Coordinates of C-alpha atoms and ligand atoms in Angstrom, one line a residue:
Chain A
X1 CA 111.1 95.8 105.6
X2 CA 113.0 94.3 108.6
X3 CA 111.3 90.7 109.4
X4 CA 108.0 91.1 108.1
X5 CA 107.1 88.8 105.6
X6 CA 104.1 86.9 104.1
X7 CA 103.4 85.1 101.5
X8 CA 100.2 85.2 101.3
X9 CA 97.2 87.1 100.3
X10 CA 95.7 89.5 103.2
X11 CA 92.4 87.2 102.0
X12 CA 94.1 83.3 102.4
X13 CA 95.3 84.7 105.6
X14 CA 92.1 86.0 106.8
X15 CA 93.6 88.8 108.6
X16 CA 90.9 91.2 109.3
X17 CA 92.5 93.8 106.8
X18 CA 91.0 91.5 103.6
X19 CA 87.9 93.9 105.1
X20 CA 88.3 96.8 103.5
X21 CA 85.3 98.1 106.2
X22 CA 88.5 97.8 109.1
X23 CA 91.0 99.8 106.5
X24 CA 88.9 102.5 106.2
X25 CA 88.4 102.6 109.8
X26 CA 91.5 102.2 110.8
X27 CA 92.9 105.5 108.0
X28 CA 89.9 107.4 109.7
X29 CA 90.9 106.8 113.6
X30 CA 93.8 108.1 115.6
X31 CA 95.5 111.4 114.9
X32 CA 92.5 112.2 112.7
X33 CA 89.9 111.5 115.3
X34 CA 92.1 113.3 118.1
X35 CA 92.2 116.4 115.7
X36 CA 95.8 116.3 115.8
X37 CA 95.7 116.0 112.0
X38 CA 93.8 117.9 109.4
X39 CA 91.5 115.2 107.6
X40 CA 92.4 115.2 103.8
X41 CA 88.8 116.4 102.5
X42 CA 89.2 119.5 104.7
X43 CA 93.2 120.1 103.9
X44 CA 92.0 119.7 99.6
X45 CA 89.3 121.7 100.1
X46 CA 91.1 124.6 101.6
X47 CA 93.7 124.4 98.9
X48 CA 91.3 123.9 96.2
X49 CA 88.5 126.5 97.3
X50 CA 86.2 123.0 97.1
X51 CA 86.1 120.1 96.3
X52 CA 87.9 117.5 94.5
X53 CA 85.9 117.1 91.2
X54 CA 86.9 115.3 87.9
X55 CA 87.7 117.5 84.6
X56 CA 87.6 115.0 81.6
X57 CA 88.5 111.4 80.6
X58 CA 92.4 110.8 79.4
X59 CA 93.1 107.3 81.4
X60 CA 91.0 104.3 81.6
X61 CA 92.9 101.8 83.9
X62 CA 91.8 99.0 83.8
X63 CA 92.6 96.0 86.5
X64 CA 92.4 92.5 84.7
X65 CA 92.2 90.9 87.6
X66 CA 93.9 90.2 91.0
X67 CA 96.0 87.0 90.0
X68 CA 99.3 87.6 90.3
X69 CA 102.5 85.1 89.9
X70 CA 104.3 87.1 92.9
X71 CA 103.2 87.9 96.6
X72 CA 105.2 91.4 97.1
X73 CA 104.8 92.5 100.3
X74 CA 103.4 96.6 100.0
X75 CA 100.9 95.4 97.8
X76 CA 97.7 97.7 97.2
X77 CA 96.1 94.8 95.7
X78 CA 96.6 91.9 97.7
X79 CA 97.3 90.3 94.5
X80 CA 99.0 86.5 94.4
X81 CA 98.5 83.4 92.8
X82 CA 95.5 82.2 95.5
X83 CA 93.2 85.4 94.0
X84 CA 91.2 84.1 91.0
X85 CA 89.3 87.5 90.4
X86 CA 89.8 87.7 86.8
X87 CA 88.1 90.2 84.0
X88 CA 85.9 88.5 81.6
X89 CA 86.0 89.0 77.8
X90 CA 82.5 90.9 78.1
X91 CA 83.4 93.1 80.4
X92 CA 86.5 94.1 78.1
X93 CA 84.2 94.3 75.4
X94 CA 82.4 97.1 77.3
X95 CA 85.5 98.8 77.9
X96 CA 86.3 98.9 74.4
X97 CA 83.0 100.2 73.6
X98 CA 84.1 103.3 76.1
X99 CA 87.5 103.4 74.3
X100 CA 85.5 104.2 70.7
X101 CA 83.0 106.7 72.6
X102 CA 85.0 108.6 74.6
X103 CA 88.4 111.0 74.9
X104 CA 90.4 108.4 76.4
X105 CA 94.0 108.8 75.4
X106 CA 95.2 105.9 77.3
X107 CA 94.1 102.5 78.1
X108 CA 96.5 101.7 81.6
X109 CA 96.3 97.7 82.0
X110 CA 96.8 96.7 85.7
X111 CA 97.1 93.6 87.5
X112 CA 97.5 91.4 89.8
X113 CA 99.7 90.7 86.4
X114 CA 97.5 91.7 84.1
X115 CA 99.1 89.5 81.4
X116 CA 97.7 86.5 82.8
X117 CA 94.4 87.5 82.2
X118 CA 93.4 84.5 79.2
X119 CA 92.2 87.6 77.2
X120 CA 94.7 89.8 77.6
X121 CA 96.2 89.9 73.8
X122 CA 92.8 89.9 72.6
X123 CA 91.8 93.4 74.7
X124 CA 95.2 94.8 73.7
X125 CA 94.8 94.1 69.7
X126 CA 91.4 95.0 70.0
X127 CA 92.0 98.3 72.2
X128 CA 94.9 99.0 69.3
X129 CA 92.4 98.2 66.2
X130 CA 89.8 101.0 68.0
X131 CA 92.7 103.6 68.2
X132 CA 93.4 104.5 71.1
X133 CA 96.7 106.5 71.4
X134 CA 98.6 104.7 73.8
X135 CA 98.4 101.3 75.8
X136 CA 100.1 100.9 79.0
X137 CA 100.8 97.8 80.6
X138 CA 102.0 97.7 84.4
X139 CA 103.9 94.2 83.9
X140 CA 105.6 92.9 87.1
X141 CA 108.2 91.5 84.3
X142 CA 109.2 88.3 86.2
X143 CA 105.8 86.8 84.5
X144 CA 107.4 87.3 81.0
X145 CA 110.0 84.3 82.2
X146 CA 107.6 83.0 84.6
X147 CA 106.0 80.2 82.1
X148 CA 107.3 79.2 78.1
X149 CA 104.1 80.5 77.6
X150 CA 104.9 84.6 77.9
X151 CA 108.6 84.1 76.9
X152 CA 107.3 85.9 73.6
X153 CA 105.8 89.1 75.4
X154 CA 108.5 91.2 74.8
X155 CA 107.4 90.6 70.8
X156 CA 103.8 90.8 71.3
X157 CA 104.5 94.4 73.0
X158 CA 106.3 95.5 70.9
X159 CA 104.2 94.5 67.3
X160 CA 101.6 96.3 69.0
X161 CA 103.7 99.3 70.6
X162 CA 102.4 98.8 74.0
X163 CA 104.3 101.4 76.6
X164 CA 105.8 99.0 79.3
X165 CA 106.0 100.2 82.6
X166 CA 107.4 97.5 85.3
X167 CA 108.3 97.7 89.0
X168 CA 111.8 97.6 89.6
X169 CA 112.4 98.5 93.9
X170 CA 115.8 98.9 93.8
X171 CA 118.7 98.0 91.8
X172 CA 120.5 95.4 94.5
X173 CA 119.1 92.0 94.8
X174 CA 118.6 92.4 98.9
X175 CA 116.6 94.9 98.6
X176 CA 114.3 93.9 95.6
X177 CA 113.5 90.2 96.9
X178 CA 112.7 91.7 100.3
X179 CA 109.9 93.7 98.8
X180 CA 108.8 91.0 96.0
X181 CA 110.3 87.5 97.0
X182 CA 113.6 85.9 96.6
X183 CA 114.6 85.6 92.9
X184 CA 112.9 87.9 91.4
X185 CA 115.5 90.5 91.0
X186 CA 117.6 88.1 89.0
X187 CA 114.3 87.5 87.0
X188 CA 113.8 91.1 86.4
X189 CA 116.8 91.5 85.0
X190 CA 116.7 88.3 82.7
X191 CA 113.3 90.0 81.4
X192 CA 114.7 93.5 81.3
X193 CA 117.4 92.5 78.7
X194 CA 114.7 90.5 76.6
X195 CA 112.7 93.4 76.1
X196 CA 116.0 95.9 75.8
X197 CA 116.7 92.8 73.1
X198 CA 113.1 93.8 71.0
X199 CA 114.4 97.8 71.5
X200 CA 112.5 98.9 74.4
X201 CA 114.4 101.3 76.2
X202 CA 116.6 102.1 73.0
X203 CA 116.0 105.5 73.0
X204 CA 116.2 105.6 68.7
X205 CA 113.2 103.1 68.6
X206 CA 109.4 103.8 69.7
X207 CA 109.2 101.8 72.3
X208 CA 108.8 103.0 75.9
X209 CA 110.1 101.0 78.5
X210 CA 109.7 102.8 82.3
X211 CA 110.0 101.6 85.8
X212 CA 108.2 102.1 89.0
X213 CA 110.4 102.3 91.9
X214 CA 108.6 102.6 95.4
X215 CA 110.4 102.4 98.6
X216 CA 110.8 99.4 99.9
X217 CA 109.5 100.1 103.6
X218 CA 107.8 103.0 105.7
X219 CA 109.5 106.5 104.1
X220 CA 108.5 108.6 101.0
X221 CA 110.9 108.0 97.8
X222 CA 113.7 110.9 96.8
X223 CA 113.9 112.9 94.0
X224 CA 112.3 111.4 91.0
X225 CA 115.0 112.5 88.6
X226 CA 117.8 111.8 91.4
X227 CA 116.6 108.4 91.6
X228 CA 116.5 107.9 87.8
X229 CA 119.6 108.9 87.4
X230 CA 121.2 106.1 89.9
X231 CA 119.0 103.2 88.3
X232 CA 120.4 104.3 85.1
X233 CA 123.9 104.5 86.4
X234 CA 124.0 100.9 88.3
X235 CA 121.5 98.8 85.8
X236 CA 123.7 99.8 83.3
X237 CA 127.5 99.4 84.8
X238 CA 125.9 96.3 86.5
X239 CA 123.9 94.2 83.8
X240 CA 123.9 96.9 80.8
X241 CA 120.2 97.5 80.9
X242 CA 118.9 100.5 79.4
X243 CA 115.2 102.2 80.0
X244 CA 113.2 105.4 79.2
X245 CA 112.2 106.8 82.4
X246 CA 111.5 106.1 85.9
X247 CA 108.5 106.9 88.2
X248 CA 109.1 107.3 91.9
X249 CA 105.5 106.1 93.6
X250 CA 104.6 107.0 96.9
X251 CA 103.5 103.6 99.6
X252 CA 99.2 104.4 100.2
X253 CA 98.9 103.3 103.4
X254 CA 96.1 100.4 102.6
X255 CA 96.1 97.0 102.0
X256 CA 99.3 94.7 102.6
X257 CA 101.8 97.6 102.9
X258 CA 98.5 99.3 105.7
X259 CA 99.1 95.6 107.4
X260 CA 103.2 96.0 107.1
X261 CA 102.8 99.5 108.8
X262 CA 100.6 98.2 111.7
X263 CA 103.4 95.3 112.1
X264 CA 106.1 97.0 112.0
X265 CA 104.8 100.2 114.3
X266 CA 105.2 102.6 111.9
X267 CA 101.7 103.5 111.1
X268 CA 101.1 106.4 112.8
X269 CA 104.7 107.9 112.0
X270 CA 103.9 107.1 108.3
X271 CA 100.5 109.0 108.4
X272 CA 102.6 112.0 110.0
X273 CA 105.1 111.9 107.6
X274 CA 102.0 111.9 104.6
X275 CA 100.2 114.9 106.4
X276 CA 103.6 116.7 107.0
X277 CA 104.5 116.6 103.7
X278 CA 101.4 118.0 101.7
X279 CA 101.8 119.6 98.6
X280 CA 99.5 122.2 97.8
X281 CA 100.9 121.8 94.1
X282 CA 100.5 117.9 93.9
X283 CA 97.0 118.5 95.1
X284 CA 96.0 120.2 92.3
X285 CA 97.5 117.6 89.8
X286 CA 96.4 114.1 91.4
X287 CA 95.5 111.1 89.0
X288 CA 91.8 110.8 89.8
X289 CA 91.2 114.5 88.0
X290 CA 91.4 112.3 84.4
X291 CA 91.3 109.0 85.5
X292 CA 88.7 106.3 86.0
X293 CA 89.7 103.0 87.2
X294 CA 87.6 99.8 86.3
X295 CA 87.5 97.1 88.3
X296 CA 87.8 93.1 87.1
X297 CA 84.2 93.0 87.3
X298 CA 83.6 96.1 85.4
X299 CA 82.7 98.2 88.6
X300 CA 83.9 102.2 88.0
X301 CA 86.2 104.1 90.9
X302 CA 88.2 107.2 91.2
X303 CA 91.2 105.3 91.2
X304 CA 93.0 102.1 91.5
X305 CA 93.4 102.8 95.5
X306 CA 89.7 103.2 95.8
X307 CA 88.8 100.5 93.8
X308 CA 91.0 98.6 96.6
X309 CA 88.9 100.5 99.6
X310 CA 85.2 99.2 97.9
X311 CA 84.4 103.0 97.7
X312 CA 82.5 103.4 94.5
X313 CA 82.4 106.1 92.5
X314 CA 79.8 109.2 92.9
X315 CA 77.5 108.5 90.4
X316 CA 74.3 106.8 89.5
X317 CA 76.4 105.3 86.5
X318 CA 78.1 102.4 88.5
X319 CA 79.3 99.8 85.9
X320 CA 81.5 100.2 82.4
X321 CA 78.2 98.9 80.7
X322 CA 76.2 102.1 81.9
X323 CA 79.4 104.4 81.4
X324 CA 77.9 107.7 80.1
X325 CA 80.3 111.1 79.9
X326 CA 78.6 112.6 82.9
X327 CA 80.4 110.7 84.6
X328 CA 84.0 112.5 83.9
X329 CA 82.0 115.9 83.6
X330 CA 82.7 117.2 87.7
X331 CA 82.2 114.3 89.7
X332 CA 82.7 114.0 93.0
X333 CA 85.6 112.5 94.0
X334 CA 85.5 110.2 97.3
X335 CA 88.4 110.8 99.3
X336 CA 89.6 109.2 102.6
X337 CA 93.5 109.6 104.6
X338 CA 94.8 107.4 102.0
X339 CA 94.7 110.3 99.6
X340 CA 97.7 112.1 101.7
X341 CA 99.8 109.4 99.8
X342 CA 99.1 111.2 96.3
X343 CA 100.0 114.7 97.5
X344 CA 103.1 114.1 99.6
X345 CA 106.2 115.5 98.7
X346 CA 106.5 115.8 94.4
X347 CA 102.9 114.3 94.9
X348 CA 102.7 110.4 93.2
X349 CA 100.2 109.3 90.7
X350 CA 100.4 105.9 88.3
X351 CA 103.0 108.0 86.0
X352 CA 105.1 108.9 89.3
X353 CA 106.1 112.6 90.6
X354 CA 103.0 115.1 89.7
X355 CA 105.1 118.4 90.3
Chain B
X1 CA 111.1 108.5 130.7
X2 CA 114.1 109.9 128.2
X3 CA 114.0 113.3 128.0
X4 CA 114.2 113.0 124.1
X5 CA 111.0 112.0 122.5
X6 CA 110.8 111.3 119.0
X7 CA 107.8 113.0 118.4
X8 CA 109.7 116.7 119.4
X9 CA 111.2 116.4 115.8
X10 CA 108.1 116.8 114.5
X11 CA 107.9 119.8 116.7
X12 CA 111.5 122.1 115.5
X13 CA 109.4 124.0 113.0
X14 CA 108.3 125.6 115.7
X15 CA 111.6 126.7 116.9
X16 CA 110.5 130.2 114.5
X17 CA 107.4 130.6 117.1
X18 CA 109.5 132.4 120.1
X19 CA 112.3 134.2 117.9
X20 CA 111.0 134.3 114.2
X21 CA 114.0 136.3 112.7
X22 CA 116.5 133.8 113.9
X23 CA 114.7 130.5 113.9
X24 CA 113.9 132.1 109.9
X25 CA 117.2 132.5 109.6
X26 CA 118.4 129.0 110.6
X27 CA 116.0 127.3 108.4
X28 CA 116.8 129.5 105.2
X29 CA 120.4 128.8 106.1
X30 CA 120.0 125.0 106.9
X31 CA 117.8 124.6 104.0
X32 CA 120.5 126.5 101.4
X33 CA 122.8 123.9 103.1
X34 CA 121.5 121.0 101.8
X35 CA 120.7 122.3 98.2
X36 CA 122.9 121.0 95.1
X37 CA 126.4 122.6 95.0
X38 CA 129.8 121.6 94.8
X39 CA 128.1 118.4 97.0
X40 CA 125.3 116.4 94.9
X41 CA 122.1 116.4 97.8
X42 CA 123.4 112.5 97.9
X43 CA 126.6 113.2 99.6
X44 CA 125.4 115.8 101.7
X45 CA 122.6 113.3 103.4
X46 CA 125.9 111.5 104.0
X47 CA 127.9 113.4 105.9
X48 CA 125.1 114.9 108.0
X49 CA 124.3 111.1 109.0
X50 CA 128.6 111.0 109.7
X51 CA 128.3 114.2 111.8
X52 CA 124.8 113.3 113.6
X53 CA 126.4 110.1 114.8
X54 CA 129.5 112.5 116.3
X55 CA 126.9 114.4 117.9
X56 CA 125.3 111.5 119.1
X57 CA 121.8 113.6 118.5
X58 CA 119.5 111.2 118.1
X59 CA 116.6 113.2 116.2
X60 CA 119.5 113.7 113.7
X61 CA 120.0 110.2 113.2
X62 CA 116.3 109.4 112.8
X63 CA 116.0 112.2 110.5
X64 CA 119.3 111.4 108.3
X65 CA 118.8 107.6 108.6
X66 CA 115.0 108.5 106.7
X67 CA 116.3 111.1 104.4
X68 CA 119.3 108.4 103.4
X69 CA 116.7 105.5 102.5
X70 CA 114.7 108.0 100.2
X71 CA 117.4 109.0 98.7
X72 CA 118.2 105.3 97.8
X73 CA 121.5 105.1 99.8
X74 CA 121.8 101.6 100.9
X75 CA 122.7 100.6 104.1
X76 CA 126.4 99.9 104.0
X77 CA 127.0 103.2 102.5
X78 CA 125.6 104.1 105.7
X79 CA 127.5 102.1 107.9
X80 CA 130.7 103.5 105.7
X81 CA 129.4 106.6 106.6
X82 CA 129.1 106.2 110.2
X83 CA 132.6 104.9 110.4
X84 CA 134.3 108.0 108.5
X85 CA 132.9 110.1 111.8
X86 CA 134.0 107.4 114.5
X87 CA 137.1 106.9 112.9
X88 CA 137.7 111.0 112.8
X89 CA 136.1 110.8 116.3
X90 CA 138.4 108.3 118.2
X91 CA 141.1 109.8 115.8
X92 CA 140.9 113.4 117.9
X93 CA 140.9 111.4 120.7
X94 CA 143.9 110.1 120.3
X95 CA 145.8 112.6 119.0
X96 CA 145.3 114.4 121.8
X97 CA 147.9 111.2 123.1
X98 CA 150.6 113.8 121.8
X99 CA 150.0 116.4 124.7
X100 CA 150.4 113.9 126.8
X101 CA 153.6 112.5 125.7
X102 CA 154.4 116.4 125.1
X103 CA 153.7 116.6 129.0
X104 CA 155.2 113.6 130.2
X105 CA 158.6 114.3 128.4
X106 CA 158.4 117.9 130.0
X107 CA 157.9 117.0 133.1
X108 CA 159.8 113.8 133.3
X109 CA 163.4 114.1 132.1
Ligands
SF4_1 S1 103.7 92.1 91.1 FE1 102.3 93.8 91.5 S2 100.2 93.0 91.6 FE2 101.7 91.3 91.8 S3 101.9 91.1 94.0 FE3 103.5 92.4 93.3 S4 102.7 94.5 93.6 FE4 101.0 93.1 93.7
SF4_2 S1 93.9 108.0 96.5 FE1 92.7 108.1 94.6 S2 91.0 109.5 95.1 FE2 92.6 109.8 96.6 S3 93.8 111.5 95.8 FE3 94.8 109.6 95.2 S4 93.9 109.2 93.1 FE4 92.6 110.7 94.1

């Protein structure tokens, strides 16, 4: 990501893009305005016959708050260790209540790190004793050697079969510090082979261990399997690390990587690049069909990415302590340009590639 | 003003508009090309960013610089890259150093 860097928040800088107001503006303006670009409501529509509606409740994501030990430089949440948004033990109480009411499959625990949330082994047990089939958690994995205090993650997930799933940019050391900070790709790796050490990633035990790679600047990521394949080859031959699976994400143009696209003049070749590659078939299979994201105050949205853009969800049902099933039954979904991210290319979603 | 702009790449597709069978053609050609074959996708991206740098076409170099980072090719396997093709560049150059000795020892005794 050339020279751009920051490390801080969009919010401790007070760069106008902490307002999500002037993201939304700016995803709405230029080639969409000039009517160079189909808007993304029109484009879903056509391919859809109508609009983008829910079907049914599998994933309830749920963002413990937007602390985060690292400052990485594309990220959707403006997380960092300055944000002290952080999910209350009532609110995860309310969230287990939808756990035992509803068809969620799986509970996907997001961050900032979402393991510095004080309550965090307390929702997962809890989440585990009410059944739920599966519990993701989107660990940044340098926080399990951050502090003495998390060395012992790697047990806790695995006594309680919790599905890891940890962003790993690249396998070289350049280009992983550029995107999260200097170190942490040796820190990765030091984490990586404590949880390979409990079995995750062994592919005789039960325990899932799968990595998120984005790209590290203004292009779409390759081949899913492709991609897979080289992390497996080079974490292996270079520090014998062994994992399940890897998910190739597509960038959403908001937040800090929206401020690294501005900086670095590739916004507008980015949005092209978005719009150019729609998938008619990715379309049909993006996250927020089953999903509902839930915000560290307990506040519902289609998705992660919305929850980031303050656009609620379309329902009189606002808040995890008024969630009723309505709410997954054909809602709405709010859509804005940012959506072109999830239906580019294979189309990218929380679990990677769609198609 | 160049005459290249960067924004006619966006624009080839459109090659099809004034001769559809051939500018069809090309693209179901090019795009068999680049498919999986005896050559992974990987090294293919490779060697077109070798040959668009002999070219010297510039919406080549854009295009194959872009397709190189997606694929997760880093940037000295690039820079490899772009050497094979100088090196085979300057190399017909200066082969071509052998019709002249050829001449000069004909012409020359
Ligand atoms: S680790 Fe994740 S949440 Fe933390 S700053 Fe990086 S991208 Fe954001
Ligand atoms: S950004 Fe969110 S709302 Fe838009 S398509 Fe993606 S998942 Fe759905």
């Amino acid at each position: 990501m050339g020279q751009f860097k920051s490390l801080q928040s969009l919010h401790k800088r007070q760069s106008p893009l902490a307002q999500t107001e002037h993201q939304l503006k700016i995803l709405e303006d230029g080639i969409f305005t000039s009517g160079e670009a189909p808007r993304f409501g029109d484009r879903i529509q056509q391919t859809l016959g109508g609009a983008l509606k829910t079907t049914q409740l599998d994933i309830l994501q749920v963002n413990l708050g937007y602390m985060c030990n690292q400052v990485c430089a594309h990220c959707h949440v403006d997380a960092g260790p300055d944000r002290k948004e952080i999910m209350t033990k009532q609110t995860m109480q309310h969230c287990l209540e939808v756990i035992e009411s509803s068809s969620v499959k799986t509970l996907d625990l997001t961050g900032g790190a979402p393991e510095m949330n004080p309550n965090f082994r307390w929702f997962v047990t809890q989440a585990k004793a009410k059944g739920v089939k599966e519990i993701i958690v989107r660990s940044n994995l340098t926080i399990i050697v951050a502090n003495k205090k998390y060395h012992d993650l790697p047990e806790f997930f695995a006594r309680h079969q919790v599905h890891v799933v940890s962003s790993m940019p690249h396998w070289t050391k350049e280009k992983t510090d550029r995107q999260r900070g200097s170190g942490v790709f040796e820190d990765s790796i030091k984490a990586l082979k404590m949880l390979n050490d409990v079995g995750y990633g062994n592919p005789e035990s039960n325990l899932v261990l799968d990595l998120v790679y984005n790209p590290s600047g203004a292009f779409l990521p390759g081949d899913q399997d492709d991609l897979c394949q080289d992390f497996k080859r080079r974490l292996d031959e270079g520090f014998g690390i062994k994992f399940n699976g890897l998910f190739a994400l597509t960038n959403l143009p908001i937040s800090r990587f929206l401020d690294y696209l501005i900086a670095s003049d590739n916004y507008e070749d980015y949005m092209w690049t978005l719009v150019e590659s729609y998938n008619p078939a990715a379309a049909r299979a993006v996250m927020c069909l089953n999903t509902l994201s839930v915000s560290w105050e307990g506040y519902l949205y289609d998705c992660d990415f919305n929850q980031m853009l303050e656009m609620p969800i379309n329902h009189k049902s606002q808040h995890i302590s008024d969630y009723e099933p309505e709410v997954m039954d054909g809602r709405l979904i709010k859509v804005s340009q940012h959506c072109y991210g999830c239906t580019a290319g294979a189309g990218s979603s929380c679990q990677g590639a769609v198609t | 003003m160049s005459y290249y702009d960067p924004k006619d790449l966006r624009k080839f597709g459109r090659i099809t508009e004034w001769s559809e069978t051939l500018g069809e053609k090309f693209f179901d050609y090019y795009n068999s090309v680049f498919k999986e074959g005896a050559l992974t996708p990987r090294e293919k991206s490779l060697i077109a960013l070798a040959v668009a740098h002999t070219e010297m076409c510039p919406y080549c170099i854009d295009a194959y610089t872009k397709d190189g980072l997606e694929r997760g090719i880093t940037k000295e396997e690039m820079m490899e890259a772009v050497h094979v093709g100088a090196a085979i560049k300057s190399g017909a150059s200066l082969v071509h150093g052998v019709m002249m000795m050829n001449k000069v020892n004909k012409l020359d005794s």
